[in-house]
CSV table of C-alpha atoms in Angstrom, one decimal:
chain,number,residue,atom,x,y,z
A,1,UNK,CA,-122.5,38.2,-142.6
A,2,UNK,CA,-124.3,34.7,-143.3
A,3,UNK,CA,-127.6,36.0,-141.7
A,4,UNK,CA,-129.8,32.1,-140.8
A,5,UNK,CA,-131.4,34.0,-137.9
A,6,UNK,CA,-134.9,34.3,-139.9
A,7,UNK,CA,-136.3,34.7,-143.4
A,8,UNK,CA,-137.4,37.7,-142.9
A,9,UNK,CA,-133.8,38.9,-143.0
A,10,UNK,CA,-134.1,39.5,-146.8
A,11,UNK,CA,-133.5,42.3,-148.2
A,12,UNK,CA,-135.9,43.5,-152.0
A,13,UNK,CA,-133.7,42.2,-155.1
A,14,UNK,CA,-133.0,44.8,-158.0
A,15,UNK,CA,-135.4,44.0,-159.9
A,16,UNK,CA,-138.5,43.8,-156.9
A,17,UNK,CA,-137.1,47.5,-155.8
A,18,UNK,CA,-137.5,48.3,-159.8
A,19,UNK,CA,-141.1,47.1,-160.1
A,20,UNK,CA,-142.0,48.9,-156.9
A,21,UNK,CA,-140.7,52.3,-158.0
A,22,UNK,CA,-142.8,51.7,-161.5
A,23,UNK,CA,-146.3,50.6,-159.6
A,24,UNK,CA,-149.3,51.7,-160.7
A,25,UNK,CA,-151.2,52.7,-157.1
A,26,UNK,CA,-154.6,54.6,-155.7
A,27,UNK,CA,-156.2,54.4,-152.7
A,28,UNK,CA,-156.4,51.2,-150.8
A,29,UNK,CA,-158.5,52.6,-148.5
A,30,UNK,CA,-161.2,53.4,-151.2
A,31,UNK,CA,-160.4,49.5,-153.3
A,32,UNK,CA,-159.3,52.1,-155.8
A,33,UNK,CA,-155.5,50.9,-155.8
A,34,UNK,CA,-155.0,48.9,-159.2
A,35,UNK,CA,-152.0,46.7,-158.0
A,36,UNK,CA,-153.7,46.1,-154.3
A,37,UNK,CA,-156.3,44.7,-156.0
A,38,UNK,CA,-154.4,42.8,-158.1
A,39,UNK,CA,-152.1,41.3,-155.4
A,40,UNK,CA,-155.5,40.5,-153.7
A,41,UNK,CA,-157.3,38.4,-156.0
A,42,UNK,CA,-154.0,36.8,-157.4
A,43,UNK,CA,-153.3,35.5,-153.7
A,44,UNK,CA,-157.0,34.2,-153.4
A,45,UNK,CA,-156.9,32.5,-156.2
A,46,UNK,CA,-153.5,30.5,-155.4
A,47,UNK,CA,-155.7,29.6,-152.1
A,48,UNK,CA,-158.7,29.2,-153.3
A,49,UNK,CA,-160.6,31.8,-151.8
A,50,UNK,CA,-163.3,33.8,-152.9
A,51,UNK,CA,-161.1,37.3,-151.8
A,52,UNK,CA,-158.3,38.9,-149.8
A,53,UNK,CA,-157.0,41.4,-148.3
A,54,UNK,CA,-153.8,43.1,-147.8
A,55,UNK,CA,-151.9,43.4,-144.3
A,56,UNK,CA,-149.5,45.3,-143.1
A,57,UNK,CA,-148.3,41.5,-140.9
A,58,UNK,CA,-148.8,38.3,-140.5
A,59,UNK,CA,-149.3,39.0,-136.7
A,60,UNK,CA,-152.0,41.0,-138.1
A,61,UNK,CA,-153.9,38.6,-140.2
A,62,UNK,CA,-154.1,36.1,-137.5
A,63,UNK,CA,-155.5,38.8,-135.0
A,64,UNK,CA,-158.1,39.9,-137.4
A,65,UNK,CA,-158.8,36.0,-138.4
A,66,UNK,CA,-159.2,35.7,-134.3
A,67,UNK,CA,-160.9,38.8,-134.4
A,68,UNK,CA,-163.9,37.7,-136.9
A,69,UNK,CA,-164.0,34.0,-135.5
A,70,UNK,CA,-164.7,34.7,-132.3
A,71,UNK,CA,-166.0,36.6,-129.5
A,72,UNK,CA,-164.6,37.8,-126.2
A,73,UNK,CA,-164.1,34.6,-123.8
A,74,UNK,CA,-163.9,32.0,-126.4
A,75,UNK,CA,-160.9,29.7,-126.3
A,76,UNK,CA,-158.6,28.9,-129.7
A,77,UNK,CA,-156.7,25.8,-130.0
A,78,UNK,CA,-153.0,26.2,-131.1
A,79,UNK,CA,-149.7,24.7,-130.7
A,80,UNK,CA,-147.3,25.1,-128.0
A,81,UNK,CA,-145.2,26.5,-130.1
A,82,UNK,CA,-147.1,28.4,-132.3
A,83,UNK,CA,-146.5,32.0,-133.2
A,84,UNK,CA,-149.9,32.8,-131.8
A,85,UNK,CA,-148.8,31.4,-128.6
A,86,UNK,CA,-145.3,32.8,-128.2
A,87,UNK,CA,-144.5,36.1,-129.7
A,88,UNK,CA,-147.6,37.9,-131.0
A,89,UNK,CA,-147.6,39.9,-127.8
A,90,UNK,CA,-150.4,38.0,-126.1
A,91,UNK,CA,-153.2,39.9,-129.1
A,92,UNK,CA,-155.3,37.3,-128.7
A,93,UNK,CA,-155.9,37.8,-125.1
A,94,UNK,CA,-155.1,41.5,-124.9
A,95,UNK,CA,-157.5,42.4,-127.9
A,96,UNK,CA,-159.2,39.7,-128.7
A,97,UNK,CA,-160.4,39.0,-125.3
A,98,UNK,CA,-160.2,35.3,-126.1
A,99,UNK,CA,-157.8,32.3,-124.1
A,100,UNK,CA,-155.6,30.3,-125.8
A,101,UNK,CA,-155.4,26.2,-125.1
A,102,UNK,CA,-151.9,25.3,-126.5
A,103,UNK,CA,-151.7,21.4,-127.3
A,104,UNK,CA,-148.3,20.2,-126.3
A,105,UNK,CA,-146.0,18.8,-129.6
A,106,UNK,CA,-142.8,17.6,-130.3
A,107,UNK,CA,-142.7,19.5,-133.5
A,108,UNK,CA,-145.2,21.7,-133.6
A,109,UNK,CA,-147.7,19.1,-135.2
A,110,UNK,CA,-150.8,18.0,-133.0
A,111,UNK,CA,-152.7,15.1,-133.6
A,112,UNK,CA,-156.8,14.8,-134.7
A,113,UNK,CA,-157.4,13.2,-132.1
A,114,UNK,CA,-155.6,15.1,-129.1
A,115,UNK,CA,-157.3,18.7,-131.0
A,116,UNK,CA,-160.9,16.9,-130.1
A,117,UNK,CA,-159.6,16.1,-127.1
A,118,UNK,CA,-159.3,19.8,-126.6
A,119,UNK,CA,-162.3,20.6,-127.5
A,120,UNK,CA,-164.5,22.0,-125.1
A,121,UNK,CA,-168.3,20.3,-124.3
A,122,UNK,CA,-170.4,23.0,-123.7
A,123,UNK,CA,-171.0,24.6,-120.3
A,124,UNK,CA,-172.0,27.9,-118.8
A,125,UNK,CA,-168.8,27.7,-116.4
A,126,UNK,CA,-165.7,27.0,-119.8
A,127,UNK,CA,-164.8,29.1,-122.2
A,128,UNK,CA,-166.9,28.0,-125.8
A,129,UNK,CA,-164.0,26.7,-128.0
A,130,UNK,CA,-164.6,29.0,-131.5
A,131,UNK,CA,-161.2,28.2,-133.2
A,132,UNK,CA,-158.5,26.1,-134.2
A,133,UNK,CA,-155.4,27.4,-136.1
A,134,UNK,CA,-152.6,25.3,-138.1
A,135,UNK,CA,-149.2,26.9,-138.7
A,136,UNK,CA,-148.1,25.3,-142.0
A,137,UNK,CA,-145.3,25.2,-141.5
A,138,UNK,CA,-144.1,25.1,-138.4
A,139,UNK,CA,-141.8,28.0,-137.1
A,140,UNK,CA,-140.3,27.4,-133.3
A,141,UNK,CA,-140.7,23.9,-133.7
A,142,UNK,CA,-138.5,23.2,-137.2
A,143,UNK,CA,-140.5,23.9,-139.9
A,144,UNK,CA,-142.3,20.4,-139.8
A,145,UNK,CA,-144.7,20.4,-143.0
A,146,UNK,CA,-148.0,19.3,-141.7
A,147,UNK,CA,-149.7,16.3,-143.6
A,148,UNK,CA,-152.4,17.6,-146.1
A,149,UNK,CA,-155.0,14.6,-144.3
A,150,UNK,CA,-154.2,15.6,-140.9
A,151,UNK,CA,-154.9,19.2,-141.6
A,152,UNK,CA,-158.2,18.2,-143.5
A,153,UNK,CA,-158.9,15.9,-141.1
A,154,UNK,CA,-158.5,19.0,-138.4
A,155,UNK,CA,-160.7,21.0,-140.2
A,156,UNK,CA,-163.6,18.4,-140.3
A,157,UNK,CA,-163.4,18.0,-136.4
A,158,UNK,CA,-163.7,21.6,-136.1
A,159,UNK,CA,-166.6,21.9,-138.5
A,160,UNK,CA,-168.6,19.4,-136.9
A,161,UNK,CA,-168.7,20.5,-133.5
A,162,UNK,CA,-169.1,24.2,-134.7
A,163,UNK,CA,-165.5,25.8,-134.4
A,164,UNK,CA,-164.0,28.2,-137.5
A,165,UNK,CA,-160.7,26.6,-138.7
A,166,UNK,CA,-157.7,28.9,-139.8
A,167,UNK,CA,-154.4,28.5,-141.4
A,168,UNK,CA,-151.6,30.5,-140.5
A,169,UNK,CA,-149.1,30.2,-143.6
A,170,UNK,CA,-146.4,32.4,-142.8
A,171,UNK,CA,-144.5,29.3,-144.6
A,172,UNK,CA,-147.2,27.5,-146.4
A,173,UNK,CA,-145.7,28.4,-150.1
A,174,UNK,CA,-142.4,26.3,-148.4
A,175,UNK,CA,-145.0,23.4,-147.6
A,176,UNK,CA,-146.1,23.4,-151.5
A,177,UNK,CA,-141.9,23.7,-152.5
A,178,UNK,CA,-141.4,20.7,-150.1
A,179,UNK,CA,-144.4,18.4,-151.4
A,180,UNK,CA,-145.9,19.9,-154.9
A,181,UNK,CA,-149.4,20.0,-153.1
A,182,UNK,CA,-150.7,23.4,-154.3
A,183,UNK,CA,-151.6,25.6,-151.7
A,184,UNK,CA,-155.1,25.6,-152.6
A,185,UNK,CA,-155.5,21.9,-151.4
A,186,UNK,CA,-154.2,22.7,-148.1
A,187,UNK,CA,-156.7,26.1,-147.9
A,188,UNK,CA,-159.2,23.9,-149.4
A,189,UNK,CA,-162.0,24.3,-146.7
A,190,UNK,CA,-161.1,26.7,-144.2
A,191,UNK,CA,-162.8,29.2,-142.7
A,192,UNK,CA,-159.7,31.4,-143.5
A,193,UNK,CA,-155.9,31.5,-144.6
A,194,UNK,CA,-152.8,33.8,-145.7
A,195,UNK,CA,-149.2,33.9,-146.7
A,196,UNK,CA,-146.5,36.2,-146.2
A,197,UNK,CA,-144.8,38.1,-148.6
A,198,UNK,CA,-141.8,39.7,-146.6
A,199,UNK,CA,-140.2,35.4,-145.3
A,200,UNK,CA,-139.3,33.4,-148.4
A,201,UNK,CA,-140.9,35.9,-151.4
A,202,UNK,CA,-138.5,38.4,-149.8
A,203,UNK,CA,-140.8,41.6,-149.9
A,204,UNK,CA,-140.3,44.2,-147.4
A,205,UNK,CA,-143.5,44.1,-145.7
A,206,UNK,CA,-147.2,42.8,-146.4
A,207,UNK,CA,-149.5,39.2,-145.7
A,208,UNK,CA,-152.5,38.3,-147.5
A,209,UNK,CA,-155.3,37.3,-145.6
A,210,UNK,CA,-157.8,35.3,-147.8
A,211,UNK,CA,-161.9,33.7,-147.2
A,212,UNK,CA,-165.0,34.5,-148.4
A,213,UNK,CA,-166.3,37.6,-148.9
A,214,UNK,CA,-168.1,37.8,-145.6
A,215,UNK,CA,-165.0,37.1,-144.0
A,216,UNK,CA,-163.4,39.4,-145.7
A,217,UNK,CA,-165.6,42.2,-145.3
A,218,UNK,CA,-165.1,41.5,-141.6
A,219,UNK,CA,-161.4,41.4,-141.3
A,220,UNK,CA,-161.5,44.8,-143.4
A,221,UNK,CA,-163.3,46.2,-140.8
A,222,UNK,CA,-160.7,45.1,-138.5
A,223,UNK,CA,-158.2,46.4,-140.2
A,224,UNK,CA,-159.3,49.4,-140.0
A,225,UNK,CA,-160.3,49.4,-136.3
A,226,UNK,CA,-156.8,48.2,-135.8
A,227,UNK,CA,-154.7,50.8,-138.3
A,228,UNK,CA,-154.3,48.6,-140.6
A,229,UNK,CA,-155.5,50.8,-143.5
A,230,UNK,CA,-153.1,51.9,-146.0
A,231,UNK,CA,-153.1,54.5,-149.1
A,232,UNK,CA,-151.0,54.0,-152.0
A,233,UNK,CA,-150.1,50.6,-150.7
A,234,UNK,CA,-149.5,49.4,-154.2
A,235,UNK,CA,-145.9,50.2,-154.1
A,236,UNK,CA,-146.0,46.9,-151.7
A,237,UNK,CA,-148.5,45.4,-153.7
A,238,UNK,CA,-145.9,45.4,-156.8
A,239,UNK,CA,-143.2,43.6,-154.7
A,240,UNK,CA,-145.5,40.9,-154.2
A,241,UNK,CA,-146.7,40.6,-157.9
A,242,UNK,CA,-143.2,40.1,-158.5
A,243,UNK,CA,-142.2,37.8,-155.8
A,244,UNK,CA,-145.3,35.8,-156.9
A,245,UNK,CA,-143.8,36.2,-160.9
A,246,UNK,CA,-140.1,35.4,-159.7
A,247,UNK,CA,-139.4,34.1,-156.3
A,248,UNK,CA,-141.4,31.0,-156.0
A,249,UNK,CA,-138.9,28.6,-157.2
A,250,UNK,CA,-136.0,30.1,-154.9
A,251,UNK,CA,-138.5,28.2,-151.9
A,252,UNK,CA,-137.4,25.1,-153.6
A,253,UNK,CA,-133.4,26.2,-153.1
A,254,UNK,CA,-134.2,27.4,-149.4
A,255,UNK,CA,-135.5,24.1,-148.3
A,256,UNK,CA,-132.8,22.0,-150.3
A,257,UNK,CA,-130.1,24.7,-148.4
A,258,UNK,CA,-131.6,23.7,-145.2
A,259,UNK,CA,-131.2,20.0,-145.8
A,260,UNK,CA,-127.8,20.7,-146.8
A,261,UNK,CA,-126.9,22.5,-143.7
A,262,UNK,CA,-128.4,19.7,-141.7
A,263,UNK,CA,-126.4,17.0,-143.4
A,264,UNK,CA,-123.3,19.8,-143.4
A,265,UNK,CA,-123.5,19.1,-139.6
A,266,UNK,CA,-125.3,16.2,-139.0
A,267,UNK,CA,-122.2,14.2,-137.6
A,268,UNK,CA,-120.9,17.2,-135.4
A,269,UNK,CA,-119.9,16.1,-132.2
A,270,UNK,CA,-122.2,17.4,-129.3
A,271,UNK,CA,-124.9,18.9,-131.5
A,272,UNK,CA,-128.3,17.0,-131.3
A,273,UNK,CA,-130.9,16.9,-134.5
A,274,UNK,CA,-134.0,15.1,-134.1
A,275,UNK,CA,-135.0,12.9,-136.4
A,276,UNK,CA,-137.4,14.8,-139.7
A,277,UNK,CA,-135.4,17.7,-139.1
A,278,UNK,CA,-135.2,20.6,-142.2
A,279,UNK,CA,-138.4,19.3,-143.5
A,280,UNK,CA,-138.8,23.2,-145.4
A,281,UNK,CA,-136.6,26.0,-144.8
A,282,UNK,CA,-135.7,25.9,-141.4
A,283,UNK,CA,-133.4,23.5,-139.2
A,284,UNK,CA,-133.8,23.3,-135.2
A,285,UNK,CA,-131.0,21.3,-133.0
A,286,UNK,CA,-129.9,21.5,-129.7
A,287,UNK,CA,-126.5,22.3,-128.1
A,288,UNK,CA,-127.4,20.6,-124.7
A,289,UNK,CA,-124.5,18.0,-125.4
A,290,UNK,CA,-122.3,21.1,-125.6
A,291,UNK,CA,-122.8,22.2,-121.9
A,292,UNK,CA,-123.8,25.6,-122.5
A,293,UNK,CA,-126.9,27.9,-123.5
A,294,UNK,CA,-128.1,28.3,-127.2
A,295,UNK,CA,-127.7,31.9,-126.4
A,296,UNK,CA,-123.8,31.4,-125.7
A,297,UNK,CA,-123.3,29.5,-129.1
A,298,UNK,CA,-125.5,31.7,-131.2
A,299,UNK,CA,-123.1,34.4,-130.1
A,300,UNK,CA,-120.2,32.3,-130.5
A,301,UNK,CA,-121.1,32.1,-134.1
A,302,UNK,CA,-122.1,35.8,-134.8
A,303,UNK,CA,-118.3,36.6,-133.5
A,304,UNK,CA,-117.0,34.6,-136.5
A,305,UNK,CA,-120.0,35.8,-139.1
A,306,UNK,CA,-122.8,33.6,-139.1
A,307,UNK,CA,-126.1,34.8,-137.3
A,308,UNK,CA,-128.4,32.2,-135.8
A,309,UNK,CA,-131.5,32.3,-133.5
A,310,UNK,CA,-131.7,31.0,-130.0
A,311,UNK,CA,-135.0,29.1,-129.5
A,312,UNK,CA,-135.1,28.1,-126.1
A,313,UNK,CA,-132.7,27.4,-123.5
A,314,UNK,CA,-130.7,25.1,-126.3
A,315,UNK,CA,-132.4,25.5,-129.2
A,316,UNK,CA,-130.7,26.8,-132.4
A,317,UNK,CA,-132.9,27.6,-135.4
A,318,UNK,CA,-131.1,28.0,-138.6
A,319,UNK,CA,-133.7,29.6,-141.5
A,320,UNK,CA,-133.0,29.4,-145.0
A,321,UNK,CA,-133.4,31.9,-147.3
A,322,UNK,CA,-133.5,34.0,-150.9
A,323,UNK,CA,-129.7,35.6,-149.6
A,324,UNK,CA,-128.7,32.7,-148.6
A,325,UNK,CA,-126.3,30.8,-151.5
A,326,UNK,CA,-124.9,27.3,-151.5
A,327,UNK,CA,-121.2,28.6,-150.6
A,328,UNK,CA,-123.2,30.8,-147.0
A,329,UNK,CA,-124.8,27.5,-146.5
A,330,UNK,CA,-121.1,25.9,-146.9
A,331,UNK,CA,-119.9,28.4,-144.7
A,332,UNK,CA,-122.0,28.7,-142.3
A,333,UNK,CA,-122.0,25.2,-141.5
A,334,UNK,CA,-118.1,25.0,-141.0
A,335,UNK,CA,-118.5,27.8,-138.4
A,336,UNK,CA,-121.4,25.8,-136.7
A,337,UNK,CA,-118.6,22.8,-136.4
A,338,UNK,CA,-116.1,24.8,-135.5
A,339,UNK,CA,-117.5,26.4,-133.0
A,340,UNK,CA,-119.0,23.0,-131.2
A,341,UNK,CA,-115.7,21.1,-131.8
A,342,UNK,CA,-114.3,24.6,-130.0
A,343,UNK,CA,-116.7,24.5,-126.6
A,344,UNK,CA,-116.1,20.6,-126.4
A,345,UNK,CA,-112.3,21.3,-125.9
A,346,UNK,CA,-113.4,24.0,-123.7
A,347,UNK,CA,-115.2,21.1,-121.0
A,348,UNK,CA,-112.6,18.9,-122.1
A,349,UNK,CA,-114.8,15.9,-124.0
């Protein structure tokens, strides 16, 4: 099975399974777990944070961020197609207490000027907007890499008219591969920001939320409230120690896979890719041409092997990753032909 369906598909390597077995751990509960508390502060430096703190998800750090930043019956500003938005299970609303105002995109990338568009004046009938959140990168929408003066430029909107500004970086650490902007230059400034460890690192669970200490001392709290709290969580800790030692330069090889599969199939009759696409590790097209659902051809494709996600009505989303070689990438891409040159014949084009 050539598994493009997500990155967090991966499965530990040998040698992340061995350093978990050999961590040192304590309490996490009690900051008495050595290689927590390690992870922590080595994932606050990278973003330039004054502290961290480990999560079971990223669904959970950007529900505690939402948490901390706001009170019930604010508003946040996201994307359309934002993981907030779409498939965190409506937390923001449901524990939050807070509404969303999604900004329509093309690719997941808003505009300066249409986010203070968005922004609320105040009045004792609207929701107060508290929040605006960038997903660097992008996930539904093709893992677009946000440009470091937009996102700065973002931030300072928000600041001046009194909203927190958070990063959701599920992906940033593909942004950095794709650019050589460290991560701390895209944090640099806001009110709070993580990465995952279980997409590209390829850990089996865990995020890092990072701010200041205040912050932090808030989300902790949250975490807790939310059962977030772990024990000897340093036998997670340790696979993220050595994804962070080992693994960053495979998110170099996952974005150059995904351009390759986009050029593998750029010229495939009846498969649409906008222009930008595969901009980090993922590649988004369309099988509208094709005359039949994304669902229908992302099953097509698991019958010969090759897993892929349906985004959408025709969107396919193809994600790149540490188990993914050159010779899957090859392969998977000659099933994605095959199978479009096979429905053409089927409607007879």
């Amino acid at each position: 099975m050539i598994d493009l369906f997500s990155d967090t598909q991966t499965r530990p390597t040998a040698g992340m399974r061995a350093a978990m077995a050999a961590a040192e751990v304590g309490d996490e509960q009690s900051d008495s777990d050595p290689s927590t508390l390690a992870l922590c502060a080595r994932v606050a430096a990278l973003l330039g944070c004054e502290a961290g703190v480990l999560m079971p998800s990223g669904t959970m750090c950007n529900l505690v961020s939402i948490l901390v930043h706001t009170r019930p019956g604010d508003e946040i500003v996201v994307d359309d197609q934002s993981h907030i938005y779409n498939t965190e299970a409506a937390g923001s609303a449901a524990i939050a207490g807070v509404s969303v105002a999604p900004l329509r995109t093309t690719a997941g990338v808003y505009t300066p000027e249409a986010f203070e568009a968005a922004i609320r004046p105040p009045a004792r009938t609207a929701p107060r907007s508290a929040l605006v959140s960038i997903e660097q990168t992008t996930s539904f929408s093709g893992g677009s890499v946000w440009p470091l003066a937009d996102m700065r430029r973002i931030r300072d909107i928000a600041h001046r008219h009194g909203l927190k500004a958070h990063i959701d970086g599920a992906r940033l650490l593909n942004a950095v591969a794709a650019t050589g902007i460290p991560a701390r230059e895209y944090a640099d400034g806001f009110d709070s920001a993580w990465i995952d460890l279980s997409k590209g690192l390829g850990c089996p669970v865990g995020a890092v939320l990072c701010g200041d200490r205040d912050f932090i001392a808030e989300a902790w709290r949250w975490k807790y409230r939310l059962g977030g709290a772990m024990r000897q969580s340093g036998i997670l800790a340790a696979a993220g120690l050595y994804a962070l030692d080992h693994h960053l330069d495979q998110l170099a090889a996952d974005n150059a896979h995904a351009r390759r599969l986009r050029d593998l199939i750029a010229d495939a009759p009846g498969l649409a890719i906008g222009a930008g696409a595969a901009q980090s590790n993922i590649l988004c097209f369309s099988v509208e041409p094709l005359g039949v659902t994304a669902s229908d051809f992302a099953d097509s494709c698991l019958l010969q092997q090759v897993r892929v996600r349906a985004i959408g009505t025709y969107g396919i989303r193809a994600t790149t990753h540490l188990d993914i070689d050159e010779a899957g990438i090859v392969r998977a891409a000659a099933v994605i032909r095959a199978e479009a040159q096979r429905l053409l014949r089927c409607i007879g084009r």
